[in-house]
Amino acid sequence: MTAIRTGLSALLLLGSWAAVGAGPAAASVPAAEPKLSTGLLTAMQRDLGLDADEATVRLAAEKTATAVEGKARRAAGAAFGGSWFDADTGRLTVALTDAGKARAVRATGADTALVRHSVRQLDSVKREIDALKAPAGVASWHVDPKANRVVVNVVAAERDDNDVRSFLDRARDAGPITVRETAQAPVPFAAGTVGGDPYYTGNVRCSIGFSVHGGFVTAGHCGRAGAAVRGWDGTHIGTFQGSSFPGDDYAWVSVGSGWWTVPVVLGWGTVPDQLVRGSAEAPIGASVCRSGSTTRWHCGNVLAKNETVNYSQGAVHQMTKTSVCAEPGDSGGSFISGDQAQGVTSGGWGNCSGGGQTWHQPVNEILGRYGLRLHTA
């Protein structure tokens, strides 16, 4: 613990000096490319089966794809059918309903694929499905740009349940869907009080997400507005200022009583602590890593965006699905791609021994909802 917190202090000083030196006069000076953490590369090798060189090349390609995505979407206009990162080619692919837009989109640095449905049409189908009451055997649903359909995930053992069949019939009436099976239903990753470096509210343990100016963001199912929060040492940190669950799964906690915020994600001694430099959203297919107080540091890929997850407590919307594992107590923890904040851990299925899937609530949505500003290095 001491080593971790000493490292945090050093990172805090580094972040503070960087902030003091930054200003309009320095805006035109290009920043040095941050050196890749050896711990991040090690985690990607372990969880994604890459060697160090492959991980380095992939991170660079994903950074380029993230920068290209916005330009490509603007070039596609109403013909935009979604996009995804292709790990084999190292490039972003943009789906188009109009072949006449291909040249303009390719000029941004993206590849193209011709599809039938625009993302606007598929989002409309998903909204109709969102309005349905889903039975427990339906795990989640999202727009899949590569399949060019809305994918509905059902628990394999519940596929033939009458309520599940009825839901799927109504979903098909809404528009083009594909049904896929998943091993288990997702659950929020909260936990009772155990040791580690968490925060606590009542007898629930969760994990800090990202520092914002004045506090930190985390998962909404971890506590309601007004609930007091204790730190890893049992002392008072602050109070939940806003919280939403279900429907959403996000919250923010004010920080005081001698606590302070730092623009880092904990490596827990497994990898070096990671500086947070922004919140550019990684595309589908990109690698992403997660830090939490139970299972520490793990990596995987972004599988889907804007997915509706059907927890037993109610549906949660606009979630990002990943192949990263997690376990109870990891809730609220950080999802980060490179040095860019992605979201806070919500829930999933499986564990870090046998594998599974985990969803996060995108951090930019949380910042916008509460008018918060991400604390960056």
Short mmCIF file of C-alpha atoms in Angstrom, two decimals:
data_model
loop_
_atom_site.label_atom_id
_atom_site.label_comp_id
_atom_site.label_asym_id
_atom_site.label_seq_id
_atom_site.Cartn_x
_atom_site.Cartn_y
_atom_site.Cartn_z
CA MET A 1 0.00 0.00 0.00
CA THR A 2 2.75 2.43 0.97
CA ALA A 3 4.56 1.94 -2.33
CA ILE A 4 1.36 2.47 -4.26
CA ARG A 5 0.52 5.69 -2.42
CA THR A 6 4.07 6.99 -2.74
CA GLY A 7 3.76 6.45 -6.48
CA LEU A 8 0.47 8.34 -6.44
CA SER A 9 2.11 11.30 -4.72
CA ALA A 10 4.80 11.41 -7.40
CA LEU A 11 2.19 11.29 -10.13
CA LEU A 12 0.23 14.05 -8.40
CA LEU A 13 3.29 16.27 -8.39
CA LEU A 14 3.95 15.50 -12.05
CA GLY A 15 0.36 16.29 -12.96
CA SER A 16 0.39 19.51 -10.94
CA TRP A 17 3.58 20.82 -12.52
CA ALA A 18 2.26 19.96 -15.97
CA ALA A 19 -0.91 21.92 -15.24
CA VAL A 20 1.03 24.97 -14.04
CA GLY A 21 3.14 25.02 -17.19
CA ALA A 22 0.22 24.67 -19.57
CA GLY A 23 -1.39 27.81 -20.95
CA PRO A 24 -2.22 29.69 -24.15
CA ALA A 25 1.41 30.54 -24.78
CA ALA A 26 2.36 26.86 -24.75
CA ALA A 27 -0.60 25.62 -26.75
CA SER A 28 1.28 25.49 -30.05
CA VAL A 29 4.13 23.36 -28.67
CA PRO A 30 3.45 19.66 -29.42
CA ALA A 31 3.50 17.48 -26.33
CA ALA A 32 6.00 14.64 -26.12
CA GLU A 33 4.50 11.26 -26.89
CA PRO A 34 3.88 9.53 -23.52
CA LYS A 35 6.09 6.49 -23.01
CA LEU A 36 4.11 3.27 -22.94
CA SER A 37 3.95 1.59 -19.54
CA THR A 38 5.71 -1.77 -19.41
CA GLY A 39 2.93 -2.90 -17.06
CA LEU A 40 0.27 -2.02 -19.63
CA LEU A 41 2.12 -3.99 -22.28
CA THR A 42 2.48 -6.93 -19.89
CA ALA A 43 -1.26 -6.91 -19.14
CA MET A 44 -2.10 -6.81 -22.85
CA GLN A 45 0.23 -9.73 -23.48
CA ARG A 46 -1.42 -11.72 -20.70
CA ASP A 47 -5.05 -10.93 -21.55
CA LEU A 48 -4.93 -10.46 -25.34
CA GLY A 49 -2.22 -12.97 -26.27
CA LEU A 50 0.08 -10.35 -27.83
CA ASP A 51 3.83 -9.98 -27.57
CA ALA A 52 5.33 -6.62 -26.60
CA ASP A 53 5.88 -5.47 -30.19
CA GLU A 54 2.37 -6.46 -31.24
CA ALA A 55 0.86 -4.64 -28.26
CA THR A 56 2.85 -1.49 -29.05
CA VAL A 57 1.79 -1.52 -32.70
CA ARG A 58 -1.84 -2.15 -31.75
CA LEU A 59 -1.98 0.74 -29.28
CA ALA A 60 -0.59 3.10 -31.91
CA ALA A 61 -3.12 1.86 -34.49
CA GLU A 62 -6.01 2.23 -32.02
CA LYS A 63 -4.96 5.79 -31.22
CA THR A 64 -5.04 6.62 -34.93
CA ALA A 65 -8.43 4.92 -35.38
CA THR A 66 -9.88 6.87 -32.46
CA ALA A 67 -8.73 10.14 -34.05
CA VAL A 68 -10.09 9.12 -37.47
CA GLU A 69 -13.54 8.00 -36.26
CA GLY A 70 -15.08 11.46 -35.79
CA LYS A 71 -13.83 12.73 -39.16
CA ALA A 72 -15.06 9.62 -40.93
CA ARG A 73 -18.51 9.89 -39.37
CA ARG A 74 -18.84 13.50 -40.48
CA ALA A 75 -17.76 12.55 -44.00
CA ALA A 76 -20.34 9.75 -44.11
CA GLY A 77 -23.23 11.97 -43.00
CA ALA A 78 -26.65 10.28 -43.12
CA ALA A 79 -25.06 7.22 -44.79
CA PHE A 80 -23.12 6.35 -41.60
CA GLY A 81 -23.79 2.75 -40.58
CA GLY A 82 -21.40 2.54 -37.62
CA SER A 83 -17.70 1.76 -37.31
CA TRP A 84 -15.27 -0.70 -35.74
CA PHE A 85 -11.54 -1.22 -35.29
CA ASP A 86 -10.15 -4.23 -37.16
CA ALA A 87 -7.29 -5.69 -35.14
CA ASP A 88 -6.08 -7.73 -38.14
CA THR A 89 -5.64 -4.71 -40.44
CA GLY A 90 -4.97 -2.17 -37.69
CA ARG A 91 -7.50 0.18 -39.30
CA LEU A 92 -10.94 1.62 -38.68
CA THR A 93 -13.77 0.31 -40.89
CA VAL A 94 -16.82 2.53 -41.50
CA ALA A 95 -20.12 1.03 -42.68
CA LEU A 96 -21.96 3.05 -45.37
CA THR A 97 -25.42 2.82 -46.90
CA ASP A 98 -24.33 4.97 -49.86
CA ALA A 99 -21.34 3.87 -51.96
CA GLY A 100 -21.06 7.45 -53.20
CA LYS A 101 -19.70 8.47 -49.78
CA ALA A 102 -16.86 5.92 -49.84
CA ARG A 103 -14.22 8.17 -51.40
CA ALA A 104 -14.76 10.97 -48.87
CA VAL A 105 -14.66 8.53 -45.96
CA ARG A 106 -11.52 6.77 -47.22
CA ALA A 107 -9.85 10.16 -47.50
CA THR A 108 -10.06 10.44 -43.70
CA GLY A 109 -7.97 7.27 -43.33
CA ALA A 110 -10.75 4.72 -42.79
CA ASP A 111 -11.74 1.63 -44.76
CA THR A 112 -15.38 1.24 -45.84
CA ALA A 113 -18.03 -1.48 -46.07
CA LEU A 114 -21.39 -1.20 -47.84
CA VAL A 115 -24.44 -2.07 -45.70
CA ARG A 116 -28.22 -1.85 -45.93
CA HIS A 117 -29.15 -0.03 -42.73
CA SER A 118 -27.84 3.28 -41.38
CA VAL A 119 -26.93 3.56 -37.71
CA ARG A 120 -29.81 6.02 -37.33
CA GLN A 121 -32.25 3.33 -38.51
CA LEU A 122 -30.74 0.70 -36.24
CA ASP A 123 -30.74 3.06 -33.26
CA SER A 124 -34.45 3.59 -33.88
CA VAL A 125 -35.02 -0.19 -33.80
CA LYS A 126 -33.07 -0.42 -30.54
CA ARG A 127 -35.17 2.35 -28.97
CA GLU A 128 -38.32 0.37 -29.77
CA ILE A 129 -36.81 -2.69 -28.10
CA ASP A 130 -35.79 -0.51 -25.12
CA ALA A 131 -39.48 0.24 -24.61
CA LEU A 132 -40.29 -3.47 -24.16
CA LYS A 133 -40.17 -5.17 -20.75
CA ALA A 134 -37.48 -7.82 -20.98
CA PRO A 135 -37.67 -11.11 -19.06
CA ALA A 136 -34.73 -12.32 -16.97
CA GLY A 137 -33.59 -14.67 -19.75
CA VAL A 138 -32.76 -11.72 -22.03
CA ALA A 139 -29.30 -10.45 -21.06
CA SER A 140 -28.81 -7.37 -23.26
CA TRP A 141 -29.18 -5.85 -26.72
CA HIS A 142 -27.15 -3.45 -28.85
CA VAL A 143 -26.57 -2.17 -32.38
CA ASP A 144 -23.82 -4.21 -34.06
CA PRO A 145 -22.40 -2.16 -36.97
CA LYS A 146 -20.46 -5.11 -38.40
CA ALA A 147 -23.58 -7.32 -38.53
CA ASN A 148 -25.67 -4.26 -39.49
CA ARG A 149 -28.41 -5.44 -37.16
CA VAL A 150 -29.54 -5.15 -33.55
CA VAL A 151 -28.10 -8.08 -31.61
CA VAL A 152 -30.22 -9.49 -28.78
CA ASN A 153 -28.26 -11.65 -26.32
CA VAL A 154 -30.21 -14.34 -24.48
CA VAL A 155 -29.05 -16.69 -21.74
CA ALA A 156 -28.51 -20.05 -23.46
CA ALA A 157 -30.43 -22.02 -20.85
CA GLU A 158 -33.43 -19.68 -21.24
CA ARG A 159 -33.57 -19.63 -25.05
CA ASP A 160 -36.78 -21.70 -25.18
CA ASP A 161 -38.52 -19.92 -22.31
CA ASN A 162 -41.97 -18.67 -23.39
CA ASP A 163 -41.35 -15.13 -22.12
CA VAL A 164 -38.04 -14.97 -23.97
CA ARG A 165 -39.65 -16.21 -27.18
CA SER A 166 -42.43 -13.64 -26.84
CA PHE A 167 -39.89 -10.85 -26.30
CA LEU A 168 -37.91 -11.92 -29.38
CA ASP A 169 -41.08 -11.97 -31.50
CA ARG A 170 -41.85 -8.38 -30.48
CA ALA A 171 -38.22 -7.39 -31.08
CA ARG A 172 -38.38 -8.79 -34.62
CA ASP A 173 -41.44 -6.64 -35.27
CA ALA A 174 -39.30 -3.59 -34.51
CA GLY A 175 -36.75 -4.33 -37.26
CA PRO A 176 -33.68 -6.39 -38.20
CA ILE A 177 -32.34 -8.36 -35.24
CA THR A 178 -29.93 -11.24 -34.67
CA VAL A 179 -30.22 -13.47 -31.61
CA ARG A 180 -27.04 -14.65 -29.92
CA GLU A 181 -26.54 -16.77 -26.82
CA THR A 182 -24.56 -15.85 -23.72
CA ALA A 183 -23.51 -18.14 -20.90
CA GLN A 184 -24.96 -16.19 -17.99
CA ALA A 185 -27.09 -13.17 -17.12
CA PRO A 186 -25.17 -10.02 -16.10
CA VAL A 187 -25.17 -8.78 -12.49
CA PRO A 188 -23.80 -5.54 -10.95
CA PHE A 189 -20.30 -6.01 -9.50
CA ALA A 190 -20.85 -4.70 -5.97
CA ALA A 191 -19.74 -6.60 -2.87
CA GLY A 192 -19.88 -6.71 0.92
CA THR A 193 -17.06 -5.25 2.99
CA VAL A 194 -13.69 -6.97 2.48
CA GLY A 195 -10.05 -5.85 2.61
CA GLY A 196 -8.22 -4.00 -0.18
CA ASP A 197 -8.06 -0.43 -1.27
CA PRO A 198 -11.73 0.35 -1.95
CA TYR A 199 -14.28 2.87 -0.91
CA TYR A 200 -17.24 1.92 1.23
CA THR A 201 -20.81 3.11 1.58
CA GLY A 202 -22.72 1.32 4.31
CA ASN A 203 -21.62 -2.32 4.09
CA VAL A 204 -21.01 -2.17 0.32
CA ARG A 205 -17.55 -2.04 -1.23
CA CYS A 206 -16.96 -0.55 -4.67
CA SER A 207 -14.08 0.99 -6.61
CA ILE A 208 -13.22 4.56 -7.53
CA GLY A 209 -13.60 5.33 -11.23
CA PHE A 210 -11.95 8.58 -12.35
CA SER A 211 -11.05 11.76 -10.54
CA VAL A 212 -12.98 14.87 -11.51
CA HIS A 213 -12.47 18.36 -10.18
CA GLY A 214 -14.14 18.18 -6.78
CA GLY A 215 -14.48 14.42 -6.47
CA PHE A 216 -14.68 11.17 -8.44
CA VAL A 217 -17.14 9.29 -10.64
CA THR A 218 -18.26 5.73 -10.00
CA ALA A 219 -21.21 3.36 -10.45
CA GLY A 220 -24.71 4.42 -9.43
CA HIS A 221 -25.65 1.07 -7.90
CA CYS A 222 -22.91 1.59 -5.29
CA GLY A 223 -24.81 4.31 -3.41
CA ARG A 224 -27.64 6.83 -3.48
CA ALA A 225 -27.37 10.62 -3.36
CA GLY A 226 -26.63 11.73 0.20
CA ALA A 227 -24.89 8.49 1.22
CA ALA A 228 -21.62 8.94 3.12
CA VAL A 229 -18.44 7.41 1.68
CA ARG A 230 -15.44 6.00 3.57
CA GLY A 231 -12.00 5.41 2.11
CA TRP A 232 -9.68 2.41 2.26
CA ASP A 233 -8.56 3.45 5.75
CA GLY A 234 -12.11 3.90 7.07
CA THR A 235 -11.99 7.70 7.20
CA HIS A 236 -14.67 9.90 5.66
CA ILE A 237 -14.03 10.84 2.01
CA GLY A 238 -17.21 12.66 1.07
CA THR A 239 -20.81 12.15 -0.05
CA PHE A 240 -22.67 10.89 -3.09
CA GLN A 241 -23.80 14.10 -4.79
CA GLY A 242 -25.69 12.42 -7.61
CA SER A 243 -26.58 8.83 -8.46
CA SER A 244 -28.71 7.00 -11.03
CA PHE A 245 -29.55 3.27 -11.15
CA PRO A 246 -31.23 1.52 -12.94
CA GLY A 247 -31.84 3.30 -16.26
CA ASP A 248 -28.25 4.51 -15.91
CA ASP A 249 -25.44 3.26 -13.71
CA TYR A 250 -23.37 6.29 -12.76
CA ALA A 251 -22.73 8.53 -9.79
CA TRP A 252 -20.30 11.10 -8.49
CA VAL A 253 -18.87 11.58 -5.01
CA SER A 254 -17.53 14.82 -3.56
CA VAL A 255 -14.08 14.66 -1.95
CA GLY A 256 -12.99 16.48 1.21
CA SER A 257 -11.83 15.82 4.78
CA GLY A 258 -8.17 15.85 3.74
CA TRP A 259 -8.63 13.65 0.66
CA TRP A 260 -7.62 14.91 -2.76
CA THR A 261 -8.01 13.85 -6.39
CA VAL A 262 -5.27 12.72 -8.77
CA PRO A 263 -5.43 12.04 -12.54
CA VAL A 264 -4.35 8.40 -12.32
CA VAL A 265 -5.69 4.87 -12.53
CA LEU A 266 -4.21 2.47 -9.98
CA GLY A 267 -2.06 -0.37 -11.20
CA TRP A 268 -2.24 -2.05 -7.78
CA GLY A 269 1.42 -3.00 -7.98
CA THR A 270 0.61 -5.27 -10.94
CA VAL A 271 1.32 -2.50 -13.44
CA PRO A 272 2.55 1.07 -12.85
CA ASP A 273 -0.17 3.60 -12.11
CA GLN A 274 -1.55 5.09 -15.34
CA LEU A 275 -1.87 8.83 -15.95
CA VAL A 276 -5.22 9.97 -17.40
CA ARG A 277 -4.80 12.50 -20.20
CA GLY A 278 -8.31 12.70 -21.69
CA SER A 279 -11.50 10.82 -22.49
CA ALA A 280 -11.46 10.16 -26.26
CA GLU A 281 -13.78 7.19 -26.84
CA ALA A 282 -12.11 4.09 -28.26
CA PRO A 283 -13.88 2.37 -31.20
CA ILE A 284 -15.45 -1.08 -31.20
CA GLY A 285 -12.65 -3.65 -31.50
CA ALA A 286 -10.07 -1.58 -29.63
CA SER A 287 -8.26 -2.89 -26.58
CA VAL A 288 -9.29 -1.59 -23.16
CA CYS A 289 -8.10 -2.26 -19.60
CA ARG A 290 -9.85 -2.14 -16.25
CA SER A 291 -8.69 -1.41 -12.70
CA GLY A 292 -10.74 -2.50 -9.69
CA SER A 293 -10.29 -3.20 -6.00
CA THR A 294 -11.02 -6.94 -6.24
CA THR A 295 -9.26 -8.22 -9.35
CA ARG A 296 -6.92 -5.27 -9.91
CA TRP A 297 -5.78 -4.90 -13.53
CA HIS A 298 -7.13 -6.78 -16.56
CA CYS A 299 -7.46 -6.09 -20.29
CA GLY A 300 -9.68 -7.09 -23.20
CA ASN A 301 -11.50 -5.62 -26.21
CA VAL A 302 -14.48 -3.32 -26.77
CA LEU A 303 -17.27 -5.59 -28.08
CA ALA A 304 -20.26 -3.24 -28.44
CA LYS A 305 -21.49 0.24 -27.63
CA ASN A 306 -24.87 1.69 -26.64
CA GLU A 307 -25.99 -1.69 -25.35
CA THR A 308 -29.01 -2.01 -23.07
CA VAL A 309 -28.21 -4.41 -20.20
CA ASN A 310 -31.10 -6.19 -18.48
CA TYR A 311 -30.16 -6.52 -14.78
CA SER A 312 -32.66 -7.99 -12.33
CA GLN A 313 -32.99 -4.49 -10.83
CA GLY A 314 -33.99 -3.04 -14.23
CA ALA A 315 -32.52 -2.18 -17.62
CA VAL A 316 -29.50 0.13 -17.94
CA HIS A 317 -28.95 1.97 -21.22
CA GLN A 318 -26.00 3.26 -23.29
CA MET A 319 -23.51 0.77 -21.89
CA THR A 320 -20.27 -0.41 -23.51
CA LYS A 321 -19.65 -4.18 -23.53
CA THR A 322 -16.12 -5.57 -23.22
CA SER A 323 -14.36 -8.91 -22.99
CA VAL A 324 -12.56 -7.77 -19.81
CA CYS A 325 -13.22 -9.91 -16.73
CA ALA A 326 -14.36 -8.49 -13.38
CA GLU A 327 -15.73 -9.65 -10.03
CA PRO A 328 -17.83 -8.27 -7.13
CA GLY A 329 -16.21 -5.17 -5.62
CA ASP A 330 -14.81 -4.00 -8.97
CA SER A 331 -17.98 -1.93 -9.54
CA GLY A 332 -17.34 1.72 -10.27
CA GLY A 333 -13.70 1.08 -11.21
CA SER A 334 -11.84 2.53 -14.16
CA PHE A 335 -11.94 1.43 -17.80
CA ILE A 336 -9.08 3.05 -19.71
CA SER A 337 -7.72 2.72 -23.26
CA GLY A 338 -4.11 3.87 -23.47
CA ASP A 339 -4.21 7.09 -21.45
CA GLN A 340 -7.86 7.89 -22.28
CA ALA A 341 -10.63 7.38 -19.71
CA GLN A 342 -13.46 5.24 -21.09
CA GLY A 343 -15.99 4.52 -18.35
CA VAL A 344 -16.85 3.11 -14.92
CA THR A 345 -17.40 -0.60 -14.29
CA SER A 346 -21.06 -1.55 -13.96
CA GLY A 347 -21.53 -5.33 -14.05
CA GLY A 348 -21.28 -8.46 -16.15
CA TRP A 349 -20.97 -12.21 -15.85
CA GLY A 350 -18.15 -14.64 -15.20
CA ASN A 351 -14.95 -13.99 -13.26
CA CYS A 352 -11.21 -13.55 -13.75
CA SER A 353 -10.48 -17.25 -13.33
CA GLY A 354 -12.79 -18.58 -16.03
CA GLY A 355 -13.38 -15.40 -18.06
CA GLY A 356 -16.54 -13.46 -18.82
CA GLN A 357 -17.81 -10.11 -20.06
CA THR A 358 -18.12 -6.73 -18.33
CA TRP A 359 -20.04 -3.55 -19.15
CA HIS A 360 -19.06 0.02 -18.36
CA GLN A 361 -21.00 3.29 -18.38
CA PRO A 362 -19.14 5.74 -20.66
CA VAL A 363 -17.37 8.46 -18.68
CA ASN A 364 -18.25 11.28 -21.08
CA GLU A 365 -21.95 10.63 -20.45
CA ILE A 366 -21.37 10.95 -16.70
CA LEU A 367 -19.37 14.17 -17.07
CA GLY A 368 -22.10 15.69 -19.23
CA ARG A 369 -24.92 14.59 -16.93
CA TYR A 370 -23.46 16.24 -13.84
CA GLY A 371 -21.46 19.06 -15.46
CA LEU A 372 -18.16 17.66 -14.20
CA ARG A 373 -14.63 18.15 -15.54
CA LEU A 374 -12.27 15.20 -15.76
CA HIS A 375 -9.02 15.64 -13.79
CA THR A 376 -6.27 15.08 -16.36
CA ALA A 377 -2.48 15.09 -16.25
#
